Coordinates of C-alpha atoms in Angstrom, one line a residue:
X1 CA 127.1 103.2 107.5
X2 CA 129.3 101.1 105.2
X3 CA 130.5 102.9 102.0
X4 CA 131.4 100.2 99.5
X5 CA 132.6 102.8 97.0
X6 CA 135.0 104.2 99.6
X7 CA 136.3 100.7 100.1
X8 CA 136.9 100.2 96.4
X9 CA 138.7 103.6 96.2
X10 CA 140.8 102.7 99.3
X11 CA 141.8 99.4 97.7
X12 CA 142.7 101.1 94.4
X13 CA 144.8 103.8 96.0
X14 CA 146.6 101.5 98.4
X15 CA 147.5 98.6 96.0
X16 CA 144.8 96.4 97.3
X17 CA 145.5 96.5 101.0
X18 CA 144.1 98.4 104.0
X19 CA 144.6 98.4 107.7
X20 CA 141.9 97.2 110.0
X21 CA 141.6 100.7 111.5
X22 CA 141.0 102.1 108.0
X23 CA 138.3 99.5 107.4
X24 CA 136.6 100.4 110.6
X25 CA 136.8 104.1 109.7
X26 CA 135.0 103.2 106.5
X27 CA 132.1 101.7 108.5
X28 CA 133.0 98.0 109.0
X29 CA 132.8 96.4 112.4
X30 CA 135.6 94.1 113.5
X31 CA 133.0 91.3 113.2
X32 CA 132.3 92.2 109.6
X33 CA 136.0 92.3 108.8
X34 CA 136.5 88.8 110.3
X35 CA 133.5 87.6 108.3
X36 CA 134.9 88.8 105.0
X37 CA 138.2 87.1 105.9
X38 CA 136.5 83.9 107.0
X39 CA 134.5 83.6 103.8
X40 CA 137.6 84.2 101.6
X41 CA 136.5 87.5 100.2
X42 CA 139.5 89.2 101.9
X43 CA 142.9 87.8 103.2
X44 CA 144.5 88.7 106.5
X45 CA 148.1 89.8 106.0
X46 CA 149.4 89.8 109.6
X47 CA 147.5 91.2 112.5
X48 CA 146.5 94.6 111.3
X49 CA 146.5 94.5 107.5
X50 CA 144.0 93.0 105.1
X51 CA 144.2 92.3 101.3
X52 CA 140.9 93.4 99.8
X53 CA 141.1 90.7 97.2
X54 CA 144.2 88.6 96.2
X55 CA 147.3 89.1 98.3
X56 CA 149.6 91.5 96.4
X57 CA 152.7 90.0 95.0
X58 CA 154.2 93.1 93.3
X59 CA 156.6 95.4 95.1
X60 CA 154.1 98.2 95.3
X61 CA 151.4 96.2 97.2
X62 CA 153.9 94.4 99.4
X63 CA 155.5 97.7 100.3
X64 CA 152.1 99.3 101.1
X65 CA 151.2 96.3 103.3
X66 CA 154.5 96.6 105.2
X67 CA 154.1 100.3 105.8
X68 CA 150.5 99.7 107.1
X69 CA 151.8 96.8 109.4
X70 CA 154.7 98.5 111.0
X71 CA 154.2 101.6 113.2
X72 CA 155.9 104.8 111.9
X73 CA 157.4 103.0 109.0
X74 CA 158.5 104.3 105.7
X75 CA 159.9 102.4 102.6
X76 CA 163.7 102.6 102.6
X77 CA 166.9 101.2 101.3
X78 CA 166.8 98.9 98.3
X79 CA 163.0 98.9 98.1
X80 CA 162.8 102.7 97.9
X81 CA 165.5 102.7 95.2
X82 CA 163.6 100.1 93.2
X83 CA 160.3 102.0 93.5
X84 CA 162.0 105.1 92.2
X85 CA 163.5 103.2 89.3
X86 CA 167.2 103.5 90.2
X87 CA 169.4 101.6 87.8
X88 CA 170.4 98.1 89.1
X89 CA 167.5 98.0 91.6
X90 CA 164.7 96.2 89.7
X91 CA 161.6 95.5 91.8
X92 CA 162.2 91.8 92.4
X93 CA 159.1 89.8 93.4
X94 CA 160.8 87.7 96.1
X95 CA 163.1 90.4 97.5
X96 CA 162.3 91.4 101.1
X97 CA 160.7 94.8 101.6
X98 CA 163.0 97.3 103.4
X99 CA 161.3 99.6 105.9
X100 CA 162.8 102.1 108.4
X101 CA 161.0 102.9 111.6
X102 CA 161.6 104.9 114.7
X103 CA 159.7 102.3 116.8
X104 CA 162.5 100.0 117.9
X105 CA 160.2 97.3 119.2
X106 CA 158.3 97.0 115.9
X107 CA 157.9 93.6 114.4
X108 CA 157.0 93.4 110.7
X109 CA 155.7 90.7 108.4
X110 CA 158.0 87.8 107.5
X111 CA 159.0 89.4 104.1
X112 CA 160.0 92.7 105.7
X113 CA 163.5 93.8 106.7
X114 CA 163.3 96.5 109.4
X115 CA 165.9 99.2 110.0
X116 CA 166.1 101.5 113.0
X117 CA 165.7 105.2 112.0
X118 CA 166.7 107.7 114.6
X119 CA 164.4 110.6 115.3
X120 CA 166.0 113.7 113.8
X121 CA 165.0 117.1 115.2
X122 CA 163.3 119.3 112.7
X123 CA 166.0 121.9 113.3
X124 CA 168.6 119.5 111.8
X125 CA 166.8 119.1 108.5
X126 CA 167.8 121.3 105.6
X127 CA 166.4 121.5 102.1
X128 CA 169.7 122.8 100.8
X129 CA 173.0 121.0 100.2
X130 CA 175.9 122.3 102.2
X131 CA 178.5 124.5 100.4
X132 CA 181.7 122.7 99.4

């Protein structure tokens, strides 16, 4: 059964975007998703991501859409710095979204720059800085 409140909450927590899988988990059929897109209620952003209202133009919504569109992706590089408020990295509206992914065959939306991220074994990760 469709839970409209869950859809509104999903849109609010994900800057107005959701994956088609998330929408199906909320109770929508693929046909219902296509209908909402065809009637203009929602906007398709690529093959697997839908804007549940206007297409986001801010860096937060665009980054969220990119992460949902690219398998195993995470926000990285200049976009990550801008989202964290680092000096000199203002969240420009037109700047491409930087994502890193371990899926080397991944293809992202047109406004996404993809970077290959090697898979690092958990044994190589440390929460401490090395001693000088």
